[in-house]
């Protein structure tokens, strides 16, 4: 549960970040990290389109550079765009200047006020500086669709077990996730709809 639904102690580290939206509203916020890539993003877009659902895609700048047509597909479909750095950098592995510069490089392509740090970690100084210009979006439920130890049913089970009012739910449009999402994503959407959840974006 520490991974799928972060503890209150982790949320306290970045108190100004968005971890969960209004807990009094029967709504969830779907997010997809690490794209866009041709192996995954088109399927996700097609699935969301069938259900009439909008989501937020936290994109890696270098992937946008490599696949501008897929980036444009996401934008044209009316989805929200977020910044996931240019090179998918971990905040603790690079200097503050390098990390922030990488985010700004990505934003030359993305033009967004939303940012999500890869792996959910960043230095306190990075957090403070980013908050001046961005809304920092974390998560209330990470599906772990990227894990080689989980299958599609496990991903679906995580959604069913941990989704709640205001949940920010994280999937990934990545090669690690897409095989599981072929099954888990439509089933997760069916279940969320059956539970009366609305789908919102930031």
PDB file of C-alpha atoms in Angstrom, residues 5-8 11-12 15 17-29 139-140 162-168 197 200:
ATOM      1  CA  UNK A   5      -1.361   4.708  -2.165  1.00  0.00           C
ATOM      2  CA  UNK A   6       1.348   6.893  -0.594  1.00  0.00           C
ATOM      3  CA  UNK A   7       1.269   7.376   3.146  1.00  0.00           C
ATOM      4  CA  UNK A   8       0.411  10.645   4.825  1.00  0.00           C
ATOM      5  CA  UNK A  11       2.439  13.572   1.313  1.00  0.00           C
ATOM      6  CA  UNK A  12       3.759  15.804   4.091  1.00  0.00           C
ATOM      7  CA  UNK A  15       2.473  19.724   1.199  1.00  0.00           C
ATOM      8  CA  UNK A  17       1.635  19.390  -4.289  1.00  0.00           C
ATOM      9  CA  UNK A  18      -1.611  17.872  -5.519  1.00  0.00           C
ATOM     10  CA  UNK A  19      -1.954  14.351  -4.126  1.00  0.00           C
ATOM     11  CA  UNK A  20      -5.729  14.021  -4.108  1.00  0.00           C
ATOM     12  CA  UNK A  21      -8.522  16.254  -5.302  1.00  0.00           C
ATOM     13  CA  UNK A  22     -11.884  16.931  -3.628  1.00  0.00           C
ATOM     14  CA  UNK A  23     -12.708  13.944  -1.443  1.00  0.00           C
ATOM     15  CA  UNK A  24     -16.366  14.986  -1.313  1.00  0.00           C
ATOM     16  CA  UNK A  25     -16.881  14.580  -5.059  1.00  0.00           C
ATOM     17  CA  UNK A  26     -17.358  11.226  -6.776  1.00  0.00           C
ATOM     18  CA  UNK A  27     -14.635  11.872  -9.330  1.00  0.00           C
ATOM     19  CA  UNK A  28     -11.197  10.637 -10.338  1.00  0.00           C
ATOM     20  CA  UNK A  29      -8.364  12.135 -12.385  1.00  0.00           C
ATOM     21  CA  UNK A 139      -0.796  10.844  -7.146  1.00  0.00           C
ATOM     22  CA  UNK A 140      -3.269   9.210  -4.816  1.00  0.00           C
ATOM     23  CA  UNK A 162      -7.500   1.969  -3.847  1.00  0.00           C
ATOM     24  CA  UNK A 163      -9.630   4.287  -6.000  1.00  0.00           C
ATOM     25  CA  UNK A 164     -11.667   6.742  -3.956  1.00  0.00           C
ATOM     26  CA  UNK A 165     -13.233  10.167  -4.241  1.00  0.00           C
ATOM     27  CA  UNK A 166     -10.738  12.637  -5.689  1.00  0.00           C
ATOM     28  CA  UNK A 167      -8.101  10.023  -6.555  1.00  0.00           C
ATOM     29  CA  UNK A 168      -5.355  11.058  -8.943  1.00  0.00           C
ATOM     30  CA  UNK A 197     -17.109   8.007 -10.738  1.00  0.00           C
ATOM     31  CA  UNK A 200     -11.977  15.066 -14.635  1.00  0.00           C
TER      32      UNK A 200
END
